[in-house]
Amino acid sequence: MTIRYVSTRGAAPSLDFEQVLLTGLAADGGLYVPDQLPEFSLEQIRSWRELDYPSLALEILQPFVEGSIPREDLKTILADTYRDFRHSAVAPLQQLDTNQWVLELFHGPTLAFKDFALQLLGRLLDYMLERRQQKIVIMGATSGDTGSAAIEGCRRCKNIDIFILHPHDAVSDVQRRQMTTVAGDNIHNIALQGNFDDCQAMVKSSFVAPDFLPDGRSLVAVNSINWARIMAQIVYYFYSALALGGPDRPVNFSVPTGNFGDIFAGYLARQMGLPIDRLVIATNRNDVLHQVLETGTYRRLPLEKSLSPSMDITVSSNFERLMFDMYHRDGSVIAQLMDTFASGEIELDASAMAEARGLFASHRVSDALTCQTIARVWSDCGYLLDPHSAIGVAAAGACALGDGNPMVTLATAHPAKFPDAISAAGVLSSPELPAHLADLFEREERYTVLENQLSTVQTFMAEHCSA
Ligand SMILES: *Cc1c(COP(=O)(O)O)cnc(C)c1O
C-alpha cells in the first residue's frame, strides 16, 4: 500500500510523502490528509508491547512514508530524533489517581510536546533536501512556544535556513532565550518592532510572493498544518495505551487543545485500530471547539488572553481535517463550507455532529479552575502541572465518563515554562528548569531587531541565507 495525500478541499493535486513534507497549505486552500490509513489488527498492536519509543514509531510511521523513505533510513532518523529526550522512556506516564494518568510529553529540548513533531520534521526535511541537493528557507512567526521548538528542530539541518520573527519586547524572557541562545549559522531570530499580528502578516505576505529569496529557494511552513507534524503525534497514543494494558483495554484521552493538531492525531490512532473510547477536547476560555461540539455552530471568536497562552486561538485550523471525514471525504462540500466560514459562521450537519459526540467530549476550563487544579494536584500528589496540562486534567475530571477505562491526560508542557501560573495557583514551590536549561540566563543571545517593514525583513532574509 502506498499512501497518497489529498486536499480536504478536493481541488489540489494529490501528493506523495516527499512532496507533502515540503508543502504547507494545499493549492486550493485545504489541508493534506492521507487518502487511506494503515490499519493494525489487535494482534499486531499487542506484538508491539515490548518496543521502545523509536521502534514503535518505526512500525506506526513506516506506512505513511512508504515509497519515499526506505525503512532502514527511517529507523536511523527516528533513533536520532528521540535520543536527546531527557527521559529514557521518551514519553513516561505518571499516575495521579486510581484511573487517572498523565502522559509527560515535555522531555524534549524545549520542554513542550511540539518537540515530538518538530524534532522529527527537521530531520525528515534535511534528509529529503540532502537527497534532492536542494536548500529551503523556513519562516515563521511566534508569540513564544512554537518558535523555539522549530529552531531546535532545525539547528543541525545543513539545508535549511530558519527565520523566526517575534514581537520585540513582547515575549517572556524564558521564551526569547530559548530561541535566541541556540547557536547555529542557519538560525536567524528577528525581533520585530511591532506586535505578533505584524509578525504573522509578514510571514503571510512572504509566502504569497517568495521570490525575494536567492536562487529560487522555496519557503516552507512548519506550523501545525504540516502533515508530518500530525503524523509524528500519533505514536504516543499507541505508546501510552500499550503501557496501560491496551489494546486489550480501551483507553480515554484528555487533550489540551488549541489548533486541534494533537487531538486529531489521537483520532487517527483510533481509526488505525487502537481501542480508544473517548477523546476529551480540553479548552481554555478560547472555546471555539467546545462550542462546536455543544451547538454544532462553528464560528470565529475574538482572542482572549489566558494563563495557557499556547491554547489562545481564534480558529482551530486542523478541525478542517476532521470535518473532511465527517462529510464523508467530499472535498467540494468542505470547500463550500470553509468559504462561508471565511466570512461568517457555519452550521455543521446534525447527524455528523451526533456521530462526533459519540467519540469526542469537551470541556471549557477557566483560569480560576486551572489554578485550582494545579493547587489540588500539587497538594494531593506532590505533582506539579503546567497550566495547559492542568486544563486537561480538569476537563478529564469534569467529563467523568464512568466507563472504568484509564483516562490519560496529555501533559503538553513542563511547569518551569510557566512560573507565573504556578505562583498564581498559590503553589510556593517554584519549578526548576531541567539541567540542560539551567544556565539559560547566562548564555549568549543572538537576534536582530528590525523595523516593522516588509522590505527590511525580506532584504535581511535574502542577505542572510547560507551559501
Ligand atoms: C501547541 C500547544 C497546545 C495545543 O496543541 P494543538 O495541537 O494546537 O491543539 C497545548 N499545549 C501546549 C503547551 C502547546 O504548546
Short mmCIF file of C-alpha atoms and ligand atoms in Angstrom, two decimals:
data_model
loop_
_atom_site.label_atom_id
_atom_site.label_comp_id
_atom_site.label_asym_id
_atom_site.label_seq_id
_atom_site.Cartn_x
_atom_site.Cartn_y
_atom_site.Cartn_z
CA MET A 1 0.00 0.00 0.00
CA THR A 2 1.41 3.38 -0.95
CA ILE A 3 -0.37 6.24 0.71
CA ARG A 4 -1.01 9.41 -1.22
CA TYR A 5 -2.06 12.70 0.27
CA VAL A 6 -5.19 14.56 -0.80
CA SER A 7 -6.51 18.01 -0.01
CA THR A 8 -9.54 18.46 2.26
CA ARG A 9 -10.97 20.79 -0.38
CA GLY A 10 -10.67 18.31 -3.19
CA ALA A 11 -9.23 20.55 -5.89
CA ALA A 12 -5.45 20.31 -5.43
CA PRO A 13 -3.26 17.58 -6.94
CA SER A 14 -2.58 14.55 -4.74
CA LEU A 15 1.00 14.21 -3.46
CA ASP A 16 3.37 11.54 -2.26
CA PHE A 17 5.03 11.80 1.16
CA GLU A 18 8.13 13.57 -0.11
CA GLN A 19 6.00 16.26 -1.72
CA VAL A 20 3.61 16.66 1.19
CA LEU A 21 6.53 17.07 3.57
CA LEU A 22 7.72 20.09 1.58
CA THR A 23 4.27 21.63 1.24
CA GLY A 24 2.19 23.63 3.67
CA LEU A 25 -1.29 24.57 2.64
CA ALA A 26 -2.67 22.84 -0.47
CA ALA A 27 -3.09 24.99 -3.59
CA ASP A 28 -6.88 25.02 -3.10
CA GLY A 29 -6.52 26.34 0.45
CA GLY A 30 -7.16 22.94 2.03
CA LEU A 31 -5.04 20.73 4.28
CA TYR A 32 -3.43 17.49 3.20
CA VAL A 33 -4.62 14.18 4.67
CA PRO A 34 -3.74 10.57 3.73
CA ASP A 35 -6.05 9.03 1.13
CA GLN A 36 -6.15 5.87 3.26
CA LEU A 37 -4.92 4.94 6.72
CA PRO A 38 -2.84 1.94 7.70
CA GLU A 39 -4.98 -0.34 9.85
CA PHE A 40 -3.41 -2.52 12.50
CA SER A 41 -5.01 -5.66 13.99
CA LEU A 42 -5.20 -6.11 17.76
CA GLU A 43 -2.72 -8.93 17.41
CA GLN A 44 -0.26 -6.71 15.61
CA ILE A 45 -0.64 -3.91 18.16
CA ARG A 46 -0.25 -6.40 21.01
CA SER A 47 3.03 -7.60 19.50
CA TRP A 48 4.47 -4.09 19.97
CA ARG A 49 4.21 -4.15 23.79
CA GLU A 50 7.92 -4.51 24.41
CA LEU A 51 9.07 -1.94 21.88
CA ASP A 52 10.87 1.22 22.94
CA TYR A 53 9.61 4.56 21.64
CA PRO A 54 11.66 4.87 18.42
CA SER A 55 11.00 1.22 17.48
CA LEU A 56 7.26 1.67 17.96
CA ALA A 57 7.40 4.89 15.94
CA LEU A 58 9.03 2.95 13.12
CA GLU A 59 6.16 0.43 12.95
CA ILE A 60 3.48 3.12 13.04
CA LEU A 61 5.06 5.68 10.73
CA GLN A 62 6.56 3.47 8.07
CA PRO A 63 3.32 3.02 6.09
CA PHE A 64 2.96 6.81 5.86
CA VAL A 65 6.36 7.31 4.21
CA GLU A 66 6.37 4.14 2.10
CA GLY A 67 7.75 4.85 -1.35
CA SER A 68 9.59 7.98 -0.15
CA ILE A 69 11.89 6.74 2.64
CA PRO A 70 13.38 3.24 2.95
CA ARG A 71 12.68 1.53 6.30
CA GLU A 72 16.36 1.47 7.32
CA ASP A 73 16.70 5.21 6.76
CA LEU A 74 13.52 5.95 8.72
CA LYS A 75 14.83 3.79 11.53
CA THR A 76 18.05 5.81 11.71
CA ILE A 77 16.16 9.10 11.61
CA LEU A 78 13.79 8.05 14.41
CA ALA A 79 16.59 6.76 16.65
CA ASP A 80 18.38 10.08 16.22
CA THR A 81 15.19 12.12 16.78
CA TYR A 82 14.31 10.73 20.19
CA ARG A 83 17.84 10.10 21.50
CA ASP A 84 18.14 13.55 23.07
CA PHE A 85 14.91 13.42 25.05
CA ARG A 86 15.83 13.63 28.70
CA HIS A 87 13.73 10.69 29.88
CA SER A 88 14.74 7.26 28.65
CA ALA A 89 11.07 6.30 28.19
CA VAL A 90 10.73 9.43 25.97
CA ALA A 91 7.03 9.75 26.93
CA PRO A 92 6.64 8.46 30.52
CA LEU A 93 3.32 8.07 32.36
CA GLN A 94 2.66 9.35 35.87
CA GLN A 95 -0.28 8.17 37.95
CA LEU A 96 -2.42 10.82 39.65
CA ASP A 97 -5.31 8.70 40.90
CA THR A 98 -6.81 5.21 40.58
CA ASN A 99 -7.60 5.57 36.92
CA GLN A 100 -6.07 8.95 36.14
CA TRP A 101 -2.76 9.25 34.33
CA VAL A 102 -0.61 11.99 32.93
CA LEU A 103 1.48 11.38 29.81
CA GLU A 104 4.57 13.58 30.08
CA LEU A 105 5.32 14.96 26.64
CA PHE A 106 7.75 17.62 27.81
CA HIS A 107 11.09 15.84 27.95
CA GLY A 108 12.29 17.18 24.60
CA PRO A 109 14.75 20.06 24.19
CA THR A 110 12.20 22.90 24.54
CA LEU A 111 10.09 21.25 27.25
CA ALA A 112 6.85 21.06 25.25
CA PHE A 113 5.11 18.37 23.22
CA LYS A 114 5.81 20.23 19.97
CA ASP A 115 9.32 18.77 20.12
CA PHE A 116 7.91 15.31 19.27
CA ALA A 117 6.89 16.55 15.86
CA LEU A 118 9.39 19.31 15.15
CA GLN A 119 12.47 17.28 16.07
CA LEU A 120 11.32 14.72 13.52
CA LEU A 121 10.22 17.26 10.92
CA GLY A 122 13.63 18.99 10.85
CA ARG A 123 15.40 15.68 10.31
CA LEU A 124 12.95 14.45 7.66
CA LEU A 125 13.29 17.71 5.75
CA ASP A 126 17.07 17.69 5.88
CA TYR A 127 17.17 14.05 4.75
CA MET A 128 14.95 14.81 1.75
CA LEU A 129 16.80 18.02 0.86
CA GLU A 130 20.17 16.29 1.00
CA ARG A 131 18.87 13.71 -1.45
CA ARG A 132 17.44 16.40 -3.73
CA GLN A 133 20.52 18.62 -3.40
CA GLN A 134 18.21 21.47 -2.52
CA LYS A 135 18.10 24.21 0.10
CA ILE A 136 14.98 25.75 1.59
CA VAL A 137 14.05 28.58 3.90
CA ILE A 138 11.70 28.19 6.83
CA MET A 139 9.91 31.28 8.02
CA GLY A 140 7.57 31.55 10.98
CA ALA A 141 6.10 33.98 13.46
CA THR A 142 5.87 33.15 17.12
CA SER A 143 4.42 34.65 20.24
CA GLY A 144 6.51 32.20 22.22
CA ASP A 145 6.34 28.44 22.06
CA THR A 146 6.41 27.13 18.51
CA GLY A 147 9.40 29.29 17.56
CA SER A 148 11.82 27.65 19.94
CA ALA A 149 10.64 24.13 19.07
CA ALA A 150 11.08 24.87 15.36
CA ILE A 151 14.54 26.35 15.90
CA GLU A 152 15.66 23.38 17.99
CA GLY A 153 14.27 21.07 15.32
CA CYS A 154 16.35 22.73 12.58
CA ARG A 155 19.55 23.55 14.42
CA ARG A 156 21.59 20.79 12.80
CA CYS A 157 19.97 20.94 9.37
CA LYS A 158 22.53 21.78 6.71
CA ASN A 159 20.00 22.55 4.02
CA ILE A 160 17.66 24.81 5.94
CA ASP A 161 17.83 28.43 6.95
CA ILE A 162 15.24 29.27 9.56
CA PHE A 163 13.96 32.78 10.23
CA ILE A 164 11.68 33.24 13.23
CA LEU A 165 10.01 36.57 13.90
CA HIS A 166 8.92 37.51 17.37
CA PRO A 167 7.46 40.80 18.60
CA HIS A 168 10.32 42.80 20.18
CA ASP A 169 9.97 43.09 23.97
CA ALA A 170 6.71 41.15 23.93
CA VAL A 171 7.68 37.55 24.65
CA SER A 172 8.76 36.27 28.05
CA ASP A 173 12.48 36.15 28.88
CA VAL A 174 12.48 32.36 29.06
CA GLN A 175 10.72 32.06 25.73
CA ARG A 176 13.00 34.57 24.00
CA ARG A 177 16.14 32.99 25.41
CA GLN A 178 15.02 29.53 24.33
CA MET A 179 15.08 30.87 20.77
CA THR A 180 17.98 33.28 20.79
CA THR A 181 20.58 31.20 22.63
CA VAL A 182 20.55 28.34 20.12
CA ALA A 183 23.83 28.56 18.24
CA GLY A 184 23.93 27.93 14.51
CA ASP A 185 24.70 29.88 11.36
CA ASN A 186 21.39 28.78 9.85
CA ILE A 187 19.32 30.16 12.74
CA HIS A 188 18.07 33.71 12.44
CA ASN A 189 15.97 35.35 15.13
CA ILE A 190 14.27 38.58 14.18
CA ALA A 191 12.81 40.83 16.87
CA LEU A 192 10.28 42.90 15.01
CA GLN A 193 9.38 46.37 16.21
CA GLY A 194 5.71 45.50 16.06
CA ASN A 195 3.21 43.10 17.61
CA PHE A 196 2.51 39.42 16.94
CA ASP A 197 -0.07 40.22 14.26
CA ASP A 198 2.55 42.28 12.39
CA CYS A 199 4.91 39.30 12.51
CA GLN A 200 2.23 36.99 11.18
CA ALA A 201 1.23 39.40 8.43
CA MET A 202 4.84 39.50 7.22
CA VAL A 203 5.06 35.74 7.09
CA LYS A 204 1.80 35.59 5.17
CA SER A 205 2.92 38.18 2.59
CA SER A 206 6.23 36.39 2.16
CA PHE A 207 4.52 33.09 1.39
CA VAL A 208 2.37 34.79 -1.25
CA ALA A 209 5.46 36.09 -3.07
CA PRO A 210 8.61 34.19 -2.02
CA ASP A 211 10.64 35.46 -4.98
CA PHE A 212 12.68 37.75 -2.73
CA LEU A 213 14.73 34.70 -1.73
CA PRO A 214 18.01 33.96 -3.55
CA ASP A 215 18.43 31.14 -6.11
CA GLY A 216 14.70 30.48 -6.29
CA ARG A 217 14.73 28.86 -2.85
CA SER A 218 11.33 27.84 -1.62
CA LEU A 219 9.71 28.91 1.59
CA VAL A 220 8.38 26.14 3.83
CA ALA A 221 6.00 26.44 6.77
CA VAL A 222 6.38 24.45 9.94
CA ASN A 223 3.08 25.32 11.61
CA SER A 224 0.73 22.54 12.58
CA ILE A 225 -0.89 22.31 9.16
CA ASN A 226 2.19 20.36 8.01
CA TRP A 227 1.10 16.73 7.73
CA ALA A 228 4.36 15.33 9.11
CA ARG A 229 3.71 17.05 12.43
CA ILE A 230 0.34 15.36 12.86
CA MET A 231 1.80 12.04 11.85
CA ALA A 232 4.54 12.15 14.48
CA GLN A 233 1.98 12.72 17.23
CA ILE A 234 0.05 9.52 16.52
CA VAL A 235 2.82 7.45 18.08
CA TYR A 236 2.43 8.45 21.72
CA TYR A 237 -1.24 7.48 21.78
CA PHE A 238 -0.23 3.92 20.92
CA TYR A 239 2.74 4.03 23.26
CA SER A 240 0.76 5.08 26.34
CA ALA A 241 -2.22 2.80 25.60
CA LEU A 242 0.15 -0.16 25.30
CA ALA A 243 1.68 0.71 28.67
CA LEU A 244 -1.79 0.68 30.27
CA GLY A 245 -2.98 -2.69 29.02
CA GLY A 246 -4.01 -1.74 25.51
CA PRO A 247 -5.09 -2.90 23.06
CA ASP A 248 -6.96 -5.31 25.33
CA ARG A 249 -8.33 -2.48 27.42
CA PRO A 250 -9.74 0.70 25.88
CA VAL A 251 -8.21 3.99 26.99
CA ASN A 252 -9.59 7.55 27.07
CA PHE A 253 -7.51 10.65 26.46
CA SER A 254 -7.93 14.25 27.56
CA VAL A 255 -6.04 16.66 25.32
CA PRO A 256 -5.31 20.35 26.00
CA THR A 257 -6.39 21.71 22.65
CA GLY A 258 -5.68 24.79 20.56
CA ASN A 259 -5.23 24.17 16.86
CA PHE A 260 -6.71 20.65 17.06
CA GLY A 261 -3.48 19.06 15.77
CA ASP A 262 -2.64 16.98 18.81
CA ILE A 263 -6.11 15.58 19.40
CA PHE A 264 -6.58 14.91 15.69
CA ALA A 265 -3.57 12.60 15.93
CA GLY A 266 -5.47 10.71 18.66
CA TYR A 267 -8.46 10.42 16.38
CA LEU A 268 -6.20 8.94 13.69
CA ALA A 269 -4.72 6.44 16.16
CA ARG A 270 -8.27 5.23 16.81
CA GLN A 271 -9.03 4.98 13.09
CA MET A 272 -5.88 2.91 12.71
CA GLY A 273 -7.15 0.30 15.15
CA LEU A 274 -6.14 1.46 18.63
CA PRO A 275 -9.05 0.94 21.07
CA ILE A 276 -9.78 4.47 22.29
CA ASP A 277 -13.25 5.08 23.68
CA ARG A 278 -13.34 8.83 24.09
CA LEU A 279 -11.20 11.85 23.33
CA VAL A 280 -11.81 14.85 25.57
CA ILE A 281 -11.28 18.24 23.93
CA ALA A 282 -10.00 20.40 26.79
CA THR A 283 -10.09 24.13 26.02
CA ASN A 284 -9.38 27.31 27.93
CA ARG A 285 -11.71 30.29 27.58
CA ASN A 286 -10.96 30.34 23.85
CA ASP A 287 -13.57 27.65 23.44
CA VAL A 288 -14.44 27.55 19.72
CA LEU A 289 -14.22 23.77 19.70
CA HIS A 290 -16.22 23.27 22.87
CA GLN A 291 -18.94 25.40 21.30
CA VAL A 292 -18.88 23.45 18.04
CA LEU A 293 -19.39 20.23 19.92
CA GLU A 294 -22.17 21.64 22.09
CA THR A 295 -24.09 23.58 19.47
CA GLY A 296 -22.96 22.43 16.03
CA THR A 297 -22.10 26.03 15.14
CA TYR A 298 -18.52 26.72 14.07
CA ARG A 299 -17.56 30.37 14.37
CA ARG A 300 -14.56 32.57 14.88
CA LEU A 301 -14.32 34.19 18.29
CA PRO A 302 -12.24 37.15 19.45
CA LEU A 303 -8.94 36.17 21.03
CA GLU A 304 -8.82 36.27 24.83
CA LYS A 305 -5.61 36.04 26.79
CA SER A 306 -5.44 33.23 29.34
CA LEU A 307 -2.99 31.54 31.68
CA SER A 308 -2.43 28.92 28.97
CA PRO A 309 -1.10 31.03 26.07
CA SER A 310 -0.32 28.13 23.74
CA MET A 311 -4.04 27.41 23.56
CA ASP A 312 -5.10 31.00 22.90
CA ILE A 313 -6.50 30.67 19.39
CA THR A 314 -9.39 32.07 17.39
CA VAL A 315 -9.69 29.28 14.84
CA SER A 316 -8.56 25.67 15.07
CA SER A 317 -7.23 25.09 11.58
CA ASN A 318 -6.83 21.33 11.93
CA PHE A 319 -10.53 20.93 12.69
CA GLU A 320 -10.99 21.03 8.92
CA ARG A 321 -9.27 17.65 8.75
CA LEU A 322 -11.94 16.14 10.99
CA MET A 323 -14.71 17.87 9.07
CA PHE A 324 -13.43 16.20 5.90
CA ASP A 325 -14.14 12.80 7.47
CA MET A 326 -17.44 13.98 8.97
CA TYR A 327 -18.61 14.87 5.46
CA HIS A 328 -17.53 11.51 4.01
CA ARG A 329 -14.39 12.99 2.45
CA ASP A 330 -16.28 15.15 -0.01
CA GLY A 331 -13.81 17.97 -0.71
CA SER A 332 -16.27 20.12 -2.62
CA VAL A 333 -18.59 20.28 0.39
CA ILE A 334 -15.69 21.29 2.65
CA ALA A 335 -14.55 23.93 0.15
CA GLN A 336 -18.04 25.44 0.21
CA LEU A 337 -18.34 25.31 3.99
CA MET A 338 -14.92 26.89 4.54
CA ASP A 339 -15.74 29.56 2.01
CA THR A 340 -18.81 30.50 4.04
CA PHE A 341 -16.81 30.22 7.25
CA ALA A 342 -14.26 32.74 5.95
CA SER A 343 -16.86 35.47 6.21
CA GLY A 344 -19.14 34.19 8.95
CA GLU A 345 -20.22 31.08 10.77
CA ILE A 346 -21.40 27.65 9.66
CA GLU A 347 -23.88 25.09 10.95
CA LEU A 348 -22.50 21.58 10.83
CA ASP A 349 -24.60 18.64 9.71
CA ALA A 350 -26.67 17.29 12.63
CA SER A 351 -26.07 13.59 12.05
CA ALA A 352 -22.33 14.13 11.56
CA MET A 353 -22.27 16.08 14.83
CA ALA A 354 -24.15 13.31 16.63
CA GLU A 355 -21.51 10.87 15.44
CA ALA A 356 -18.70 13.17 16.56
CA ARG A 357 -20.25 13.42 20.03
CA GLY A 358 -20.02 9.67 20.36
CA LEU A 359 -16.26 9.94 20.14
CA PHE A 360 -15.37 13.40 21.45
CA ALA A 361 -16.36 15.00 24.72
CA SER A 362 -15.39 18.58 25.53
CA HIS A 363 -14.98 20.94 28.42
CA ARG A 364 -14.00 24.60 28.83
CA VAL A 365 -11.75 25.38 31.79
CA SER A 366 -11.47 28.87 33.29
CA ASP A 367 -8.24 30.39 34.59
CA ALA A 368 -9.65 30.01 38.11
CA LEU A 369 -10.23 26.27 37.66
CA THR A 370 -6.81 25.95 36.03
CA CYS A 371 -5.22 27.40 39.18
CA GLN A 372 -7.39 25.27 41.49
CA THR A 373 -6.35 22.17 39.59
CA ILE A 374 -2.64 22.99 39.79
CA ALA A 375 -3.03 23.59 43.55
CA ARG A 376 -5.15 20.48 44.17
CA VAL A 377 -2.90 18.06 42.28
CA TRP A 378 0.14 19.60 43.98
CA SER A 379 -1.34 19.11 47.45
CA ASP A 380 -2.84 15.66 46.72
CA CYS A 381 0.04 14.10 44.80
CA GLY A 382 3.01 16.46 45.11
CA TYR A 383 2.91 16.68 41.34
CA LEU A 384 3.26 20.00 39.55
CA LEU A 385 1.18 20.54 36.41
CA ASP A 386 1.79 23.33 33.93
CA PRO A 387 -1.35 25.39 33.14
CA HIS A 388 -2.02 23.64 29.81
CA SER A 389 -1.80 20.17 31.32
CA ALA A 390 -3.94 21.35 34.25
CA ILE A 391 -6.70 22.19 31.78
CA GLY A 392 -6.51 18.64 30.50
CA VAL A 393 -6.72 17.19 33.99
CA ALA A 394 -9.62 19.48 34.95
CA ALA A 395 -11.55 18.58 31.79
CA ALA A 396 -10.89 14.88 32.35
CA GLY A 397 -12.45 15.22 35.82
CA ALA A 398 -15.38 17.30 34.65
CA CYS A 399 -16.25 14.90 31.85
CA ALA A 400 -16.15 11.90 34.24
CA LEU A 401 -17.09 9.23 31.76
CA GLY A 402 -17.64 6.50 34.36
CA ASP A 403 -16.66 3.74 31.97
CA GLY A 404 -13.84 2.32 34.09
CA ASN A 405 -11.24 2.98 31.38
CA PRO A 406 -7.91 4.58 32.23
CA MET A 407 -8.01 8.32 31.49
CA VAL A 408 -4.75 9.71 30.16
CA THR A 409 -4.21 13.47 30.13
CA LEU A 410 -1.52 14.68 27.78
CA ALA A 411 0.89 16.90 29.72
CA THR A 412 1.93 19.24 26.94
CA ALA A 413 4.47 21.46 28.70
CA HIS A 414 6.89 21.46 31.64
CA PRO A 415 5.73 23.60 34.60
CA ALA A 416 9.03 25.51 34.65
CA LYS A 417 7.97 27.22 31.42
CA PHE A 418 5.06 28.92 33.17
CA PRO A 419 6.22 30.09 36.62
CA ASP A 420 3.62 32.89 36.71
CA ALA A 421 0.71 30.45 36.51
CA ILE A 422 2.27 28.29 39.20
CA SER A 423 2.51 31.22 41.58
CA ALA A 424 -0.98 32.41 40.59
CA ALA A 425 -2.14 28.98 41.75
CA GLY A 426 -0.60 29.72 45.14
CA VAL A 427 1.94 26.92 44.90
CA LEU A 428 5.03 28.02 46.75
CA SER A 429 7.47 25.58 45.26
CA SER A 430 8.92 27.21 42.17
CA PRO A 431 9.55 24.72 39.38
CA GLU A 432 13.16 24.44 38.29
CA LEU A 433 14.35 24.37 34.72
CA PRO A 434 15.92 20.98 33.92
CA ALA A 435 19.72 20.75 33.90
CA HIS A 436 20.18 21.33 30.18
CA LEU A 437 18.47 24.72 30.51
CA ALA A 438 19.72 25.69 33.97
CA ASP A 439 22.24 28.14 32.54
CA LEU A 440 19.75 29.63 30.08
CA PHE A 441 20.16 33.06 31.61
CA GLU A 442 23.94 33.02 31.28
CA ARG A 443 24.02 32.04 27.63
CA GLU A 444 24.77 34.45 24.85
CA GLU A 445 21.75 35.68 22.90
CA ARG A 446 21.73 36.34 19.18
CA TYR A 447 18.93 38.24 17.49
CA THR A 448 18.44 41.21 15.23
CA VAL A 449 15.96 43.98 15.88
CA LEU A 450 14.31 45.12 12.65
CA GLU A 451 11.83 47.86 11.91
CA ASN A 452 8.28 46.89 11.14
CA GLN A 453 8.59 46.99 7.37
CA LEU A 454 8.26 44.08 4.95
CA SER A 455 11.07 45.15 2.61
CA THR A 456 13.51 45.48 5.52
CA VAL A 457 12.73 41.99 6.74
CA GLN A 458 12.89 40.44 3.28
CA THR A 459 16.19 42.13 2.45
CA PHE A 460 17.63 40.87 5.73
CA MET A 461 16.49 37.35 4.89
CA ALA A 462 17.89 37.43 1.37
CA GLU A 463 21.26 38.62 2.70
CA HIS A 464 21.47 36.04 5.47
CA CYS A 465 20.60 32.83 3.66
CA SER A 466 23.56 30.48 3.83
CA ALA A 467 25.56 29.81 0.69
C1 LIG B 1 0.59 23.93 20.96
C2 LIG B 1 0.22 23.60 22.37
C3 LIG B 1 -1.06 23.10 22.71
C4 LIG B 1 -2.17 22.94 21.69
O1 LIG B 1 -1.94 21.91 20.76
P1 LIG B 1 -2.77 21.87 19.38
O2 LIG B 1 -2.16 20.78 18.58
O3 LIG B 1 -2.58 23.22 18.75
O4 LIG B 1 -4.19 21.62 19.71
C5 LIG B 1 -1.28 22.75 24.03
N1 LIG B 1 -0.34 22.92 24.98
C6 LIG B 1 0.89 23.39 24.69
C7 LIG B 1 1.88 23.57 25.79
C8 LIG B 1 1.22 23.75 23.38
O5 LIG B 1 2.44 24.24 23.12
#
